[in-house]
PDB file of C-alpha atoms in Angstrom:
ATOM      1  CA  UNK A  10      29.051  -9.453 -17.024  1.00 51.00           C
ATOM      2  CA  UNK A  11      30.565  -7.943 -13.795  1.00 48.00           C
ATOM      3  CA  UNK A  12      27.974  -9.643 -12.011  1.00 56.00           C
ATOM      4  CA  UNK A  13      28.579 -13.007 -13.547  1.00 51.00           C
ATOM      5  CA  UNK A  14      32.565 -12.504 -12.997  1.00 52.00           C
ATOM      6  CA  UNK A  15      33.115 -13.979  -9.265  1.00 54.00           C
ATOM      7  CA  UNK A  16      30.740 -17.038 -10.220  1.00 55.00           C
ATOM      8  CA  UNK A  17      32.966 -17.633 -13.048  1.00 53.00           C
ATOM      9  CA  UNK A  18      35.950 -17.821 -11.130  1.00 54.00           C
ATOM     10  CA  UNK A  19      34.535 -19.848  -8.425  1.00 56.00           C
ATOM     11  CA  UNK A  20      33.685 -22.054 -11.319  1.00 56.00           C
ATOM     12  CA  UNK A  21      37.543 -22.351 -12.388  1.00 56.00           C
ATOM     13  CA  UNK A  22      38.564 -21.942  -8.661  1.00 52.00           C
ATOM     14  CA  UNK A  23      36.430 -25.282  -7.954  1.00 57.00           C
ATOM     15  CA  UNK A  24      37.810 -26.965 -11.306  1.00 56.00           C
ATOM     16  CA  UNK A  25      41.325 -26.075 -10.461  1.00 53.00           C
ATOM     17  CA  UNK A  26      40.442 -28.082  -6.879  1.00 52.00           C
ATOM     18  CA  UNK A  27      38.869 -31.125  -8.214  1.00 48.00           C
ATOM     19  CA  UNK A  28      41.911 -31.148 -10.805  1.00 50.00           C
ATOM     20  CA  UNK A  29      44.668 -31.361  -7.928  1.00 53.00           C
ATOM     21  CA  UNK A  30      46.554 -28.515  -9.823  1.00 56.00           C
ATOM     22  CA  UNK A  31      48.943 -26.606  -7.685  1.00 64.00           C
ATOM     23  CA  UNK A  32      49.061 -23.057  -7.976  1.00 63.00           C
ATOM     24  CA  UNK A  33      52.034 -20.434  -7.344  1.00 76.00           C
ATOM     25  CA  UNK A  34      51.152 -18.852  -4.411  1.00 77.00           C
ATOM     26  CA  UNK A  35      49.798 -14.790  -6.052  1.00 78.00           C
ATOM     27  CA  UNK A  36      47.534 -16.906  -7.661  1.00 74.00           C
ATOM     28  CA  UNK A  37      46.606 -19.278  -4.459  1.00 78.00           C
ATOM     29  CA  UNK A  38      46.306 -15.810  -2.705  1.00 81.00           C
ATOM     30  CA  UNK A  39      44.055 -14.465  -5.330  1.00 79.00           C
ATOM     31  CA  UNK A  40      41.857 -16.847  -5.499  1.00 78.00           C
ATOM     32  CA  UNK A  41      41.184 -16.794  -1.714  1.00 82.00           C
ATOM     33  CA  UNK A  42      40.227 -13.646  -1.562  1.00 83.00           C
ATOM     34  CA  UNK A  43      38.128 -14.174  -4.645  1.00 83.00           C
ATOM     35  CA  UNK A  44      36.625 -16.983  -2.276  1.00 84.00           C
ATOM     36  CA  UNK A  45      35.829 -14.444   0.393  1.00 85.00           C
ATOM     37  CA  UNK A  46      34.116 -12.013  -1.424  1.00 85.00           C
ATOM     38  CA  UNK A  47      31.695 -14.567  -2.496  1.00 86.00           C
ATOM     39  CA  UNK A  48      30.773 -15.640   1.083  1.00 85.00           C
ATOM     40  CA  UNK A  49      30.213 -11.798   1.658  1.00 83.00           C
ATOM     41  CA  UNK A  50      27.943 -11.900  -1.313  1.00 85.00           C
ATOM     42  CA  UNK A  51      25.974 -14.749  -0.197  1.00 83.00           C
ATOM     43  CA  UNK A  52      25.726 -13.088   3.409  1.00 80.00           C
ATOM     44  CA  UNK A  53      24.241 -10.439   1.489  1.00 79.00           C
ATOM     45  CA  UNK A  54      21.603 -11.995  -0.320  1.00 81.00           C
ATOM     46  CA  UNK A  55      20.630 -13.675   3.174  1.00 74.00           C
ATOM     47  CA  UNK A  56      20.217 -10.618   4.986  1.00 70.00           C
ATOM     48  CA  UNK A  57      18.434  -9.238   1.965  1.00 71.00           C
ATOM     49  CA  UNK A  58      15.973 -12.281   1.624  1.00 73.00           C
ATOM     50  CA  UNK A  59      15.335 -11.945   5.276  1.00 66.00           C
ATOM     51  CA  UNK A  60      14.282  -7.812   4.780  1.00 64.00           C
ATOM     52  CA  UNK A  61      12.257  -9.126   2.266  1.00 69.00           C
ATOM     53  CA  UNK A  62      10.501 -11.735   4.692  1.00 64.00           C
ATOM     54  CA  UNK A  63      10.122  -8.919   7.232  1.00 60.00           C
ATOM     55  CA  UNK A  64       7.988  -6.386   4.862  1.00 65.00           C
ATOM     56  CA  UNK A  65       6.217  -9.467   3.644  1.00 66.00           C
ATOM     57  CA  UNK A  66       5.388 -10.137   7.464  1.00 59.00           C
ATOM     58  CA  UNK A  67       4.442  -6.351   7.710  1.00 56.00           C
ATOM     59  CA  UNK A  68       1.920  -6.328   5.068  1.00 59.00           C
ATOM     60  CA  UNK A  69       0.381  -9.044   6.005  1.00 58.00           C
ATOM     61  CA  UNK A  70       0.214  -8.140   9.607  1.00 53.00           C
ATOM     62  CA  UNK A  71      -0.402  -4.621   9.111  1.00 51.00           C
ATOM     63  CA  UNK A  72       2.542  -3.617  11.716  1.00 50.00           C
ATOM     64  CA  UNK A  73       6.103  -2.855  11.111  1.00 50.00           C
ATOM     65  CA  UNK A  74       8.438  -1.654  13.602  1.00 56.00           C
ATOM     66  CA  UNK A  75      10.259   1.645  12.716  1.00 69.00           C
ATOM     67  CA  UNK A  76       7.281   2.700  10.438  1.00 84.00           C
ATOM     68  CA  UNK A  77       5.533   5.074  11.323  1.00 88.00           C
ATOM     69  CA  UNK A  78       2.478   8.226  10.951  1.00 92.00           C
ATOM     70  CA  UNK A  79       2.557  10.896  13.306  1.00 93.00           C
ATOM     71  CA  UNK A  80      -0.251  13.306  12.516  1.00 95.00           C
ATOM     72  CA  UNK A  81      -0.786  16.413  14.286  1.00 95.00           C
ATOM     73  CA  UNK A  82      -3.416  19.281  14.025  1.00 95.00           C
ATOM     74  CA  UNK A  83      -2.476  22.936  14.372  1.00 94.00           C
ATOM     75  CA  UNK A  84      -5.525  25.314  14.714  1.00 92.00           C
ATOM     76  CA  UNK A  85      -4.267  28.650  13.280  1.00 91.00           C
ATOM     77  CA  UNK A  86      -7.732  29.890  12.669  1.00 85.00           C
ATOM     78  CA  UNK A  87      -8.776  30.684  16.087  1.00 82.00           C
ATOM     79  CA  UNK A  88      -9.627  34.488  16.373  1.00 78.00           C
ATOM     80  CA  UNK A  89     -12.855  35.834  14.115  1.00 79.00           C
ATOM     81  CA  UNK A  90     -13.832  32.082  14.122  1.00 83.00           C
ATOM     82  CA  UNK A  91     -14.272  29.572  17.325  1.00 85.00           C
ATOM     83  CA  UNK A  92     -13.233  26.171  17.081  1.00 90.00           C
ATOM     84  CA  UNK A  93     -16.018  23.517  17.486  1.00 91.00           C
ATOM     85  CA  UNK A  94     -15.279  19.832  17.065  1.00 93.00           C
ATOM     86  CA  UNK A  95     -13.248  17.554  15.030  1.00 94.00           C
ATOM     87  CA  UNK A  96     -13.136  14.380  13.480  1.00 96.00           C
ATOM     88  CA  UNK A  97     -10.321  12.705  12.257  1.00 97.00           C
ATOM     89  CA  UNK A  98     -10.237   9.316  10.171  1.00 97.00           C
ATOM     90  CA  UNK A  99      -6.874   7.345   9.215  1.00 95.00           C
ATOM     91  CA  UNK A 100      -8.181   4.783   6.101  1.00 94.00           C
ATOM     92  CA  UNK A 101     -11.350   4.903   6.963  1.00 93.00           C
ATOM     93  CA  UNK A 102     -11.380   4.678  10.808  1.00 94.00           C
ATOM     94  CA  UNK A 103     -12.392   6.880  13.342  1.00 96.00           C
ATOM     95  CA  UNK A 104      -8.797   7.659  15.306  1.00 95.00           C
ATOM     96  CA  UNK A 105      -9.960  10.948  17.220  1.00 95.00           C
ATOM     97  CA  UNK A 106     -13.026  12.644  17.548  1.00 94.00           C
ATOM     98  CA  UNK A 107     -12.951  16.440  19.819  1.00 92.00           C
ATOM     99  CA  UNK A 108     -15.458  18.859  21.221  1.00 90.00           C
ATOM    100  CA  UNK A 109     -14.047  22.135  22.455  1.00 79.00           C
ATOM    101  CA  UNK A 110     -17.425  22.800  23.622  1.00 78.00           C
ATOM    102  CA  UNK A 111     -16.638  23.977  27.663  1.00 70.00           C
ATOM    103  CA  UNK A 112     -12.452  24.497  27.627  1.00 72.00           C
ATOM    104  CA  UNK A 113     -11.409  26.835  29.496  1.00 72.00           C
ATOM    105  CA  UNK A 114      -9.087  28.056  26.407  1.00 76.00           C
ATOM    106  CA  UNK A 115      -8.938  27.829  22.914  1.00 78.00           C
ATOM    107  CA  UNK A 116      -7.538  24.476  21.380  1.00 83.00           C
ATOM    108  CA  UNK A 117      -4.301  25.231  19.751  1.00 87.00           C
ATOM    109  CA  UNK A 118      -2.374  21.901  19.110  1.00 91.00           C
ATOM    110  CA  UNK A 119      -3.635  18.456  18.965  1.00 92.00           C
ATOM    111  CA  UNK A 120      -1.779  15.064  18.208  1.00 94.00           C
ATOM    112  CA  UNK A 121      -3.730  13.293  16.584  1.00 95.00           C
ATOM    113  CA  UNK A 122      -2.217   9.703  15.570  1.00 96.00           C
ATOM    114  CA  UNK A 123       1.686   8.532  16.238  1.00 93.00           C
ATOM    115  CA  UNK A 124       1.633   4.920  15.916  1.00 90.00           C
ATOM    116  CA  UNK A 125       3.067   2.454  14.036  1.00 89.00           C
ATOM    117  CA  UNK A 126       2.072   1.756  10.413  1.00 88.00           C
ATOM    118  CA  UNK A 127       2.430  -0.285   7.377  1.00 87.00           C
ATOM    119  CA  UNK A 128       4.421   1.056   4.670  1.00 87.00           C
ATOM    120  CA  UNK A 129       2.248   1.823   1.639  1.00 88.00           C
ATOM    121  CA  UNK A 130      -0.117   4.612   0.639  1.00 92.00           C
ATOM    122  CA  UNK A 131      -2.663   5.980   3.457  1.00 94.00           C
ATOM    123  CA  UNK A 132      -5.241   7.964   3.158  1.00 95.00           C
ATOM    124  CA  UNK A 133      -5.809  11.168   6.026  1.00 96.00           C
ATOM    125  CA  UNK A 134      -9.976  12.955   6.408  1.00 97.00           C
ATOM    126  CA  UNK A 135     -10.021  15.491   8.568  1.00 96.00           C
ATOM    127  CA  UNK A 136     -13.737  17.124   9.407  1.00 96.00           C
ATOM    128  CA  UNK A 137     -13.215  20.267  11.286  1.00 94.00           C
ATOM    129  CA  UNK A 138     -16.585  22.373  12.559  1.00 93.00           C
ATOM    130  CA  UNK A 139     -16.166  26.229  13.653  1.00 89.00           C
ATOM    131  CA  UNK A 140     -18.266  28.926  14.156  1.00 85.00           C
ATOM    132  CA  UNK A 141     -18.305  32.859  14.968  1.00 78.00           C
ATOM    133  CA  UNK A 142     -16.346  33.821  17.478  1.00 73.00           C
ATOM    134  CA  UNK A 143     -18.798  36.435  19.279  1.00 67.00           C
ATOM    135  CA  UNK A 144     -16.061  37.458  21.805  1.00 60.00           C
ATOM    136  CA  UNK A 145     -14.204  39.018  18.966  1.00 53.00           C
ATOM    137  CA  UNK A 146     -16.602  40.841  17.015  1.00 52.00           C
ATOM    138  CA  UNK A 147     -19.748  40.849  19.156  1.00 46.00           C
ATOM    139  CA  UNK A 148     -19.741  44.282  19.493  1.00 43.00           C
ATOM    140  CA  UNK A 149     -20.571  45.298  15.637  1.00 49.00           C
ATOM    141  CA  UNK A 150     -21.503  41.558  14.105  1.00 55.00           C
ATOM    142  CA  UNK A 151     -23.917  39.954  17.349  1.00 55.00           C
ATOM    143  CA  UNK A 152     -25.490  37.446  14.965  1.00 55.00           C
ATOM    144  CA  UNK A 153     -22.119  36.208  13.569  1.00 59.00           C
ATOM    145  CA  UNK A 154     -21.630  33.776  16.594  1.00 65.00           C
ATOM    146  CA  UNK A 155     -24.511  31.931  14.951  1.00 67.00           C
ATOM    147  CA  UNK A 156     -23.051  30.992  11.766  1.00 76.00           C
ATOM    148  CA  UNK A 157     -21.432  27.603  11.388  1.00 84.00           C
ATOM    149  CA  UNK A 158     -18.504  26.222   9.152  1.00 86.00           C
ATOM    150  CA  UNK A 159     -17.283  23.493   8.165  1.00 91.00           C
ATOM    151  CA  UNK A 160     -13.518  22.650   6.546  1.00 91.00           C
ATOM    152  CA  UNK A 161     -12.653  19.246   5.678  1.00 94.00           C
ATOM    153  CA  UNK A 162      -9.728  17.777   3.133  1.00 94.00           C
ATOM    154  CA  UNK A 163      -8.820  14.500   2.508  1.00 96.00           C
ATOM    155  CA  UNK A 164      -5.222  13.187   1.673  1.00 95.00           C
ATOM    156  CA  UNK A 165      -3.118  10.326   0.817  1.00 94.00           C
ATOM    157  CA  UNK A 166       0.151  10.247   1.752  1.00 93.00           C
ATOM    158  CA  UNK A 167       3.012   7.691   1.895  1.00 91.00           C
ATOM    159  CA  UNK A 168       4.892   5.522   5.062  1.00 89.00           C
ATOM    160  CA  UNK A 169       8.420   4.440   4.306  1.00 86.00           C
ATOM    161  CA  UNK A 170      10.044   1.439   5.545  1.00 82.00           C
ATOM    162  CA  UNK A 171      11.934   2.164   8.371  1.00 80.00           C
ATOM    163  CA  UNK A 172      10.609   5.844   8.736  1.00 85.00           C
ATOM    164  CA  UNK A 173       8.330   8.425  10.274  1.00 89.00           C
ATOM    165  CA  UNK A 174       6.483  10.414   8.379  1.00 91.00           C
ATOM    166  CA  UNK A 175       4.942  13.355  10.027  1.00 93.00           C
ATOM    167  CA  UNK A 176       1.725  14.772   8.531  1.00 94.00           C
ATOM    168  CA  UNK A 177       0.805  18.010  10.208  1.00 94.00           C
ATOM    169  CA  UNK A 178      -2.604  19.906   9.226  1.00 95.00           C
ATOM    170  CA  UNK A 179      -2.966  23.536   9.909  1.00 95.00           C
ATOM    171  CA  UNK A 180      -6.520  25.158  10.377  1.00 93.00           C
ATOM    172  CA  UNK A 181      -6.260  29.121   8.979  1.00 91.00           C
ATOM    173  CA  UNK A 182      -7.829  32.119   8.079  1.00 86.00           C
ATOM    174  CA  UNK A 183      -6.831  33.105   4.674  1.00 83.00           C
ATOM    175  CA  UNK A 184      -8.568  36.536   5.048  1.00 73.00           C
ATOM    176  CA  UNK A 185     -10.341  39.181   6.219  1.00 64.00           C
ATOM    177  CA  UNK A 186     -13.205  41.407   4.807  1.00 60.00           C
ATOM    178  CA  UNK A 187     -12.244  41.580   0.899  1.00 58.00           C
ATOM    179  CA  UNK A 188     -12.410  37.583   1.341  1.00 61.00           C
ATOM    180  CA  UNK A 189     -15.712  35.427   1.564  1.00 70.00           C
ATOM    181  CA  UNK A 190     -16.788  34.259   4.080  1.00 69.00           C
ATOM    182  CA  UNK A 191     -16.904  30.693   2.865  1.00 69.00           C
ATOM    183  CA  UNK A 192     -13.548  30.703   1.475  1.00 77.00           C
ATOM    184  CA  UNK A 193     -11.840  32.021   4.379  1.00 83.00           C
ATOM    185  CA  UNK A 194     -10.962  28.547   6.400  1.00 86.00           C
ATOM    186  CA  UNK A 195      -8.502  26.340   4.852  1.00 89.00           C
ATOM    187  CA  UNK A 196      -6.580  22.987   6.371  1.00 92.00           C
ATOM    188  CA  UNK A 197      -3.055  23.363   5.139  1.00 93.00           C
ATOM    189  CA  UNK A 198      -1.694  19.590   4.186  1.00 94.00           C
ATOM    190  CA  UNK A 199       1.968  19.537   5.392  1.00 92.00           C
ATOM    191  CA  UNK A 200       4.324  16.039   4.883  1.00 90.00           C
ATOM    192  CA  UNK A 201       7.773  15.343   6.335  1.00 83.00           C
ATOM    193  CA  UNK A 202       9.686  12.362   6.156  1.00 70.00           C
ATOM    194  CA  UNK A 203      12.144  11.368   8.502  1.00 64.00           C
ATOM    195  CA  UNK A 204      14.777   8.060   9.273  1.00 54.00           C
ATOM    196  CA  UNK A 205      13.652   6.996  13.043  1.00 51.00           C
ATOM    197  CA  UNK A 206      11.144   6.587  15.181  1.00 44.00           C
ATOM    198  CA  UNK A 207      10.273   9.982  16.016  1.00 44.00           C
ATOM    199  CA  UNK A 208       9.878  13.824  15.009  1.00 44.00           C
ATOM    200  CA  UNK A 209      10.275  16.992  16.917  1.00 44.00           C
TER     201      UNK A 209
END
């Protein structure tokens, strides 16, 4: 009923017009106001109509401005295993692939994707290859630095309008010798959300 108020009274404000009534002036006053609230209202439902349009445009397009992914890649696990390579898919898509083959240290941090991006659900794969790290345990495990492994995950998460969302994976060892082996690496699936256009 609130809602249906102000168009009532532009209703009688209109009839009292076309009617030629005169009015004492609290009530001339009144209905003034009355008369400028509902051009705020209608500037309103503009400016909404024309958000509308823009995420409309957006979905279509596949590109908003303001929305955002920035996924990064923290490798945590470096120590009794070696990183190896990495492949990292956004929907579907190949967005980085890395071989730490030959560098001259350890990878440690890696930013992956920050780039615009529809809002809606997306979908993160991360492939992530390591093996023995012979350097740290040569000396009483010399085959280890032949054994491969592989940790991969596979997430959705969300992009707001008008947001970043940060998505940060983190590469660890969850144990030592009471764990196995093949349950020792982990990715760790982190998800921020933040207003602007970027994150620390």
């Amino acid at each position: 009923m609130k809602r249906l108020l102000p168009f009532l009274l532009l209703f009688l404000w209109t009839s009292v017009l076309a009617s030629d009534v005169k009015l004492d002036p609290a009530d001339q006053k009144a209905l003034e106001a009355l008369e400028q609230q509902i051009t705020d209202l209608k500037r309103d439902v503009h400016l909404s109509k024309m958000r509308v349009h823009e995420l409309e445009e957006a979905v279509l397009r596949g590109k908003i401005t303001g929305s955002k992914a920035h996924i990064v890649f923290d490798n945590q696990a470096e120590g009794f295993f070696a990183f190896v390579s990495a492949e990292f898919f956004l929907d579907g898509d190949l967005i980085m692939k890395v071989d730490g083959k030959g560098r001259k240290s350890p990878l440690e941090k890696l930013d992956v994707f920050d780039k615009d991006l529809p809002p809606g659900e997306h979908t993160l794969e991360a492939k992530i290859n390591f093996e023995g790290n012979e350097k740290a345990i040569h000396t009483a495990f010399s085959y280890f630095k032949d054994h491969k492994f592989r940790v991969e995950t596979r997430e959705k998460f969300p992009v707001e309008y008008g947001k970043t969302t940060l998505v940060k994976l983190t590469a660890i060892d969850q144990g030592y010798f009471k764990t196995e082996l093949s349950e020792r690496l982990h990715l760790k699936f982190e998800l921020l959300k933040n207003w602007g256009s970027t994150l620390p």
